[in-house]
Amino acid sequence: MAEIRRKKVKFDPKNLVLTAGSTSANETLIFCLAEPGEALLIPTPYYPGFDRDLKWRTGAEIVPIHCYSSNNFRITESALEEAYEQAQKLNLTVKGVFITNPSNPLGTTMSHDELNILITFAMAKNIHIVSDEIYAGTVFDSPKFISIMEALIDRKLEKSKMWNQVHIVSSLSKDLGLPGFRIGMIYSNNETLIAAATKMSSFGLISSQTQYLLSKILGDRKFIKRYIKENKKQLIHRREMLASGLANSGIKCLESNAGLFCFIDMRDLLKSNTFEAEMELWKKIISDVGLNVSPGSSCHCSEPGWFRVCFANMSKETLDLAMQRISNFVNSEGNLLRNFRQQPPLVAATGSRRIRTIANWVIKLSSGDGRTDR
């Protein structure tokens, strides 16, 4: 954790709780912080799985902090206050603000100003901050990643009440490409919370074999440094490939510096400025173009027409093909089917019938609860 954060923050192992992945870590934290019916404020757009992870078993509620493209979806003081007032109107007690830094789906890191606004707000309301930092190791470009803990230290708040009201979730799934290992972490300076989370971690333990293998991997410091460096190099290269390919088709990407995805602006392709038109466009991209993207509405985006596109989990050839299909779609929607049939399939099958069958399955699966992959 310290290595990825450029050793700006020192972490005490006594304040660390291991969990079976970040999903378990997030749920455990909410169990510790909120009673059923109490609320967390979360900036939009956010990872749709939080509707499940933070709410289903804990009984907690989520109140969105609406952010907009006019300032690249940055958190503002007025947006925080509006969300807090909305919670009060709903008779919900706000227990904290939950952020994802770097953001999924935006692929951006929070600025020093944003973090300071957030800390000041939390101090004024006497509430907690949970910072999900599972993408910290994927920051590939400037500005540098700033952990919420680093922001507290910069403000010399180590001896303040806020020091015990900030909690971090981390994971090795994205940092080291180990999603199947299911290794998540809770870090907090709050001894009471750590004691409670430690007891609850019994319901989601990491196997001894996994911990042993992980200790061997992390013990090779040279490999870890080399891996992080190469990973960032590959991510920025793929991001540039995606951004330039989309730009050639007249589609803009939100300026990003982290993550495995881009948030792209397809508002010009909507028949109307509505979420219904967004879903119509999404189904067409899935079924006819043969590309799997996530609509912004699944991430509770406040504006229709934004989509999350992943770029890190495919070959260069597949990414090139995807950009070609997008270009065909944008340039001539009337010739879409003909252009689509002339392209080789993205899946191991011949003909468009199976692609359409798989696309329909994706739509059915995705529309079940609006979730998308982390």
XYZ file of C-alpha atoms in Angstrom:
374
model
C 0.000 0.000 0.000
C 2.781 2.432 0.873
C 4.755 1.610 -2.280
C 1.861 2.415 -4.602
C 1.219 5.654 -2.695
C 4.836 6.736 -3.271
C 5.541 6.214 0.468
C 3.682 9.432 1.264
C 1.716 7.507 3.886
C 2.939 5.042 6.507
C 0.594 2.167 7.269
C 0.559 0.358 10.604
C -0.133 -3.396 10.138
C -2.120 -3.352 13.402
C -4.700 -1.144 11.691
C -5.176 -3.534 8.771
C -7.900 -6.160 8.307
C -7.701 -8.680 5.462
C -10.907 -9.724 3.695
C -11.879 -11.984 0.803
C -11.760 -9.200 -1.775
C -12.765 -5.542 -1.743
C -16.465 -6.422 -2.026
C -16.281 -8.081 1.388
C -14.216 -5.170 2.726
C -16.790 -2.599 1.634
C -19.720 -4.538 3.061
C -17.907 -5.108 6.353
C -17.171 -1.396 6.659
C -20.807 -0.470 6.115
C -21.914 -3.012 8.724
C -19.521 -1.287 11.145
C -20.516 2.283 10.297
C -24.257 2.321 9.590
C -27.466 0.931 10.992
C -30.243 -0.240 8.640
C -31.960 2.796 7.169
C -28.972 5.125 7.617
C -27.313 6.603 4.541
C -24.068 7.104 2.688
C -23.474 9.856 0.134
C -21.778 8.664 -3.088
C -20.635 10.831 -6.043
C -22.090 9.933 -9.432
C -21.330 8.178 -11.639
C -20.317 5.232 -9.468
C -19.711 1.480 -9.738
C -23.230 -0.024 -9.957
C -22.246 -3.021 -7.813
C -22.295 -0.694 -4.799
C -26.090 -0.901 -4.892
C -25.601 -4.551 -3.989
C -22.404 -4.490 -1.929
C -23.326 -1.603 0.351
C -27.090 -2.061 0.651
C -28.450 -5.564 0.259
C -27.428 -7.137 3.551
C -26.564 -4.038 5.579
C -29.876 -2.276 5.008
C -28.023 1.003 4.410
C -29.228 3.544 1.843
C -27.316 5.405 -0.869
C -27.969 9.075 -1.639
C -26.234 10.266 -4.834
C -23.985 13.300 -4.974
C -24.835 14.486 -8.486
C -21.762 15.426 -10.513
C -21.800 16.733 -14.092
C -19.680 16.799 -17.219
C -19.469 20.605 -17.160
C -16.576 20.259 -14.677
C -15.542 16.708 -15.676
C -17.700 15.153 -12.946
C -15.699 16.724 -10.114
C -17.107 16.911 -6.583
C -18.185 20.376 -5.470
C -19.177 21.795 -2.114
C -22.644 22.655 -3.413
C -23.178 19.079 -4.693
C -22.246 17.681 -1.276
C -24.636 20.047 0.498
C -27.474 19.246 -1.917
C -27.032 15.511 -1.343
C -26.967 16.002 2.429
C -30.145 18.095 2.277
C -31.804 15.458 0.103
C -30.988 12.803 2.706
C -32.548 14.967 5.406
C -35.699 15.388 3.314
C -35.888 11.601 3.147
C -35.429 11.429 6.944
C -32.144 9.568 6.514
C -29.248 9.940 8.946
C -26.048 10.419 6.945
C -23.171 8.376 8.372
C -20.525 9.166 5.768
C -19.336 9.886 2.253
C -18.180 6.947 0.150
C -15.749 7.734 -2.679
C -13.857 5.678 -5.256
C -10.420 7.139 -5.916
C -9.362 6.536 -8.680
C -12.894 6.514 -10.011
C -14.700 3.646 -11.641
C -16.122 4.420 -14.245
C -14.416 7.783 -14.870
C -10.788 6.645 -14.747
C -9.789 9.852 -12.948
C -8.092 10.635 -9.638
C -9.406 13.157 -7.157
C -7.561 16.450 -6.902
C -6.160 17.971 -3.721
C -8.929 20.577 -3.844
C -11.644 17.914 -4.054
C -10.187 15.959 -1.164
C -9.958 19.114 0.951
C -13.577 20.008 0.157
C -14.592 16.493 1.153
C -12.606 16.536 4.408
C -13.941 19.966 5.394
C -17.493 18.817 4.671
C -17.095 15.606 6.694
C -15.620 17.517 9.640
C -18.487 20.031 9.585
C -21.120 17.267 9.523
C -19.196 14.956 11.891
C -19.445 11.997 9.500
C -17.070 9.345 8.163
C -15.209 9.072 4.852
C -14.698 5.711 3.151
C -12.188 5.819 0.310
C -12.216 2.816 -2.033
C -8.695 2.950 -3.510
C -8.551 -0.388 -5.319
C -7.401 1.278 -8.563
C -4.515 3.197 -6.939
C -1.945 0.995 -8.679
C -3.397 1.692 -12.133
C -2.551 5.423 -12.195
C -0.545 5.755 -15.393
C -0.385 9.496 -16.010
C -0.353 12.828 -14.197
C -1.698 14.094 -11.911
C -0.311 11.707 -9.321
C -2.614 9.740 -7.073
C -3.352 11.346 -3.693
C -4.725 9.047 -1.010
C -7.305 10.424 1.416
C -4.824 9.611 4.184
C -2.150 11.743 2.509
C -4.620 14.627 2.297
C -5.278 14.349 6.049
C -1.538 14.399 6.794
C -1.039 17.451 4.571
C -3.611 19.256 6.715
C -1.920 18.037 9.920
C -5.069 16.314 11.125
C -3.339 13.296 12.688
C -4.525 14.255 16.170
C -7.997 15.373 15.145
C -11.257 13.438 15.459
C -11.290 13.123 11.672
C -8.184 10.923 11.812
C -10.353 8.138 13.266
C -13.232 8.737 10.841
C -11.410 8.031 7.582
C -11.211 4.465 6.311
C -9.507 2.991 3.234
C -10.409 -0.053 1.162
C -7.645 -1.574 -0.933
C -7.157 -4.703 -3.014
C -4.588 -6.507 -5.130
C -7.058 -7.480 -7.852
C -6.311 -4.438 -10.008
C -2.919 -3.377 -8.593
C -1.274 -6.732 -9.331
C -3.800 -8.360 -11.648
C -4.884 -10.956 -9.063
C -8.716 -10.846 -9.082
C -9.097 -14.581 -8.498
C -7.011 -14.439 -5.318
C -9.780 -12.458 -3.576
C -7.510 -10.290 -1.432
C -9.061 -7.152 0.018
C -8.048 -4.868 2.875
C -9.573 -2.408 5.301
C -7.280 0.208 6.812
C -8.405 2.520 9.608
C -6.933 4.373 12.569
C -10.159 3.682 14.467
C -9.356 0.898 16.950
C -13.012 0.138 17.671
C -13.819 -0.261 13.988
C -10.753 -2.444 13.368
C -11.726 -4.687 16.303
C -15.263 -5.098 14.938
C -14.074 -5.631 11.341
C -11.555 -8.228 12.507
C -14.338 -10.255 14.119
C -16.525 -9.931 11.032
C -13.682 -10.979 8.720
C -14.224 -14.534 9.980
C -17.079 -14.722 7.457
C -14.722 -14.009 4.537
C -11.238 -15.267 5.304
C -8.321 -15.544 2.884
C -6.937 -19.080 2.790
C -3.550 -19.780 4.371
C -2.286 -21.087 1.030
C -3.239 -17.831 -0.705
C -1.578 -15.745 2.008
C 1.599 -17.824 1.803
C 1.805 -17.500 -1.996
C 1.071 -13.788 -1.768
C 3.851 -13.257 0.784
C 6.294 -14.785 -1.703
C 5.097 -12.496 -4.496
C 5.178 -9.330 -2.379
C 8.541 -10.336 -0.923
C 10.159 -9.941 -4.347
C 10.501 -6.156 -4.270
C 12.345 -5.982 -7.596
C 9.560 -7.867 -9.360
C 6.849 -5.679 -7.791
C 8.567 -2.458 -8.896
C 9.151 -3.851 -12.376
C 5.552 -5.062 -12.641
C 4.048 -1.729 -11.552
C 6.245 0.163 -14.016
C 5.427 -2.139 -16.942
C 1.724 -2.201 -16.060
C 1.513 1.598 -16.181
C 3.380 1.638 -19.491
C 0.956 -0.839 -21.052
C -2.120 0.932 -19.650
C -1.197 4.352 -21.019
C -0.414 2.800 -24.416
C -3.814 1.079 -24.578
C -5.614 4.171 -23.372
C -3.983 6.231 -26.131
C -4.975 3.613 -28.708
C -8.597 3.781 -27.590
C -8.729 7.575 -27.323
C -7.146 8.158 -30.731
C -9.360 5.535 -32.376
C -12.495 7.107 -30.943
C -11.301 10.618 -31.832
C -11.013 9.530 -35.461
C -14.724 8.731 -35.278
C -15.545 12.054 -33.630
C -16.091 10.568 -30.168
C -14.439 12.220 -27.172
C -13.115 10.510 -24.053
C -13.197 12.099 -20.641
C -9.603 13.057 -19.833
C -8.356 10.270 -17.572
C -5.158 9.125 -15.881
C -6.047 5.817 -14.204
C -8.116 2.657 -14.367
C -8.742 0.051 -17.021
C -11.449 1.976 -18.886
C -12.533 5.286 -20.373
C -15.775 7.221 -19.983
C -16.785 8.226 -23.498
C -19.198 10.882 -24.710
C -21.742 9.576 -27.248
C -24.398 12.195 -26.623
C -24.324 13.286 -30.266
C -25.568 9.829 -31.267
C -28.698 9.977 -29.086
C -32.055 10.480 -30.783
C -33.101 12.560 -27.785
C -31.482 13.753 -24.577
C -33.063 11.007 -22.486
C -31.969 7.833 -20.713
C -34.448 5.920 -22.894
C -32.485 7.040 -25.952
C -29.268 5.998 -24.213
C -30.605 2.496 -23.628
C -31.746 2.288 -27.261
C -28.246 3.243 -28.409
C -26.652 0.773 -25.986
C -28.780 -2.123 -27.239
C -27.869 -1.244 -30.823
C -24.138 -1.207 -29.996
C -24.462 -4.555 -28.224
C -26.660 -6.303 -30.790
C -25.697 -4.789 -34.137
C -22.160 -3.483 -33.711
C -21.088 -6.427 -31.537
C -19.340 -4.423 -28.797
C -19.904 -4.736 -25.055
C -19.959 -1.317 -23.374
C -21.630 -0.108 -20.170
C -24.261 2.661 -20.349
C -23.745 5.569 -17.991
C -27.203 5.081 -16.536
C -26.077 1.738 -15.069
C -23.500 3.793 -13.132
C -26.157 6.326 -12.059
C -24.669 9.004 -14.299
C -26.680 12.212 -14.055
C -26.522 12.832 -17.824
C -27.577 10.474 -20.655
C -25.158 9.587 -23.438
C -22.027 8.546 -21.532
C -20.614 5.019 -21.740
C -17.811 3.105 -20.024
C -15.444 1.286 -22.373
C -12.750 -1.101 -21.117
C -9.438 -1.227 -22.956
C -7.123 -3.366 -20.807
C -8.615 -6.824 -21.244
C -8.205 -7.381 -24.986
C -5.512 -7.810 -27.607
C -4.317 -4.990 -29.865
C -6.020 -6.700 -32.800
C -9.345 -6.855 -30.983
C -9.086 -3.199 -29.968
C -8.304 -2.201 -33.563
C -11.324 -4.169 -34.756
C -13.539 -2.541 -32.130
C -12.433 0.927 -33.275
C -13.172 -0.009 -36.878
C -16.663 -1.134 -35.936
C -17.311 2.061 -33.987
C -16.118 4.095 -36.991
C -18.474 2.238 -39.298
C -21.337 2.751 -36.879
C -20.759 6.473 -36.463
C -20.067 7.225 -40.122
C -23.003 5.380 -41.611
C -25.686 3.981 -39.360
C -27.704 3.212 -42.439
C -24.984 0.856 -43.683
C -24.326 -0.601 -40.235
C -25.448 -4.168 -40.867
C -23.576 -4.456 -44.166
C -20.365 -3.089 -42.655
C -20.776 -5.324 -39.615
C -21.125 -8.487 -41.723
C -17.944 -7.647 -43.634
C -15.883 -7.589 -40.436
C -14.484 -10.715 -38.774
C -16.335 -11.607 -35.526
C -15.012 -10.735 -32.096
C -16.072 -14.145 -30.810
C -15.035 -17.577 -31.997
C -17.990 -18.147 -34.297
C -19.017 -17.542 -37.915
C -22.011 -15.520 -39.013
C -23.941 -12.849 -37.179
C -26.624 -15.164 -35.810
C -24.513 -16.417 -32.908
C -23.166 -12.899 -32.223
C -26.724 -11.609 -31.985
C -27.663 -14.511 -29.702
C -24.738 -13.710 -27.399
C -25.602 -9.987 -27.557
C -29.189 -10.709 -26.505
C -27.852 -12.780 -23.612
C -25.594 -9.877 -22.548
C -28.530 -7.461 -22.659
C -30.733 -9.813 -20.626
C -27.974 -10.401 -18.076
C -27.070 -6.703 -17.766
C -30.641 -5.493 -17.466
C -31.251 -7.758 -14.459
C -29.892 -5.358 -11.859
C -27.892 -2.782 -13.841
C -24.534 -4.138 -12.715
C -21.271 -3.980 -14.610
C -17.862 -5.512 -13.921
C -15.483 -3.854 -11.509
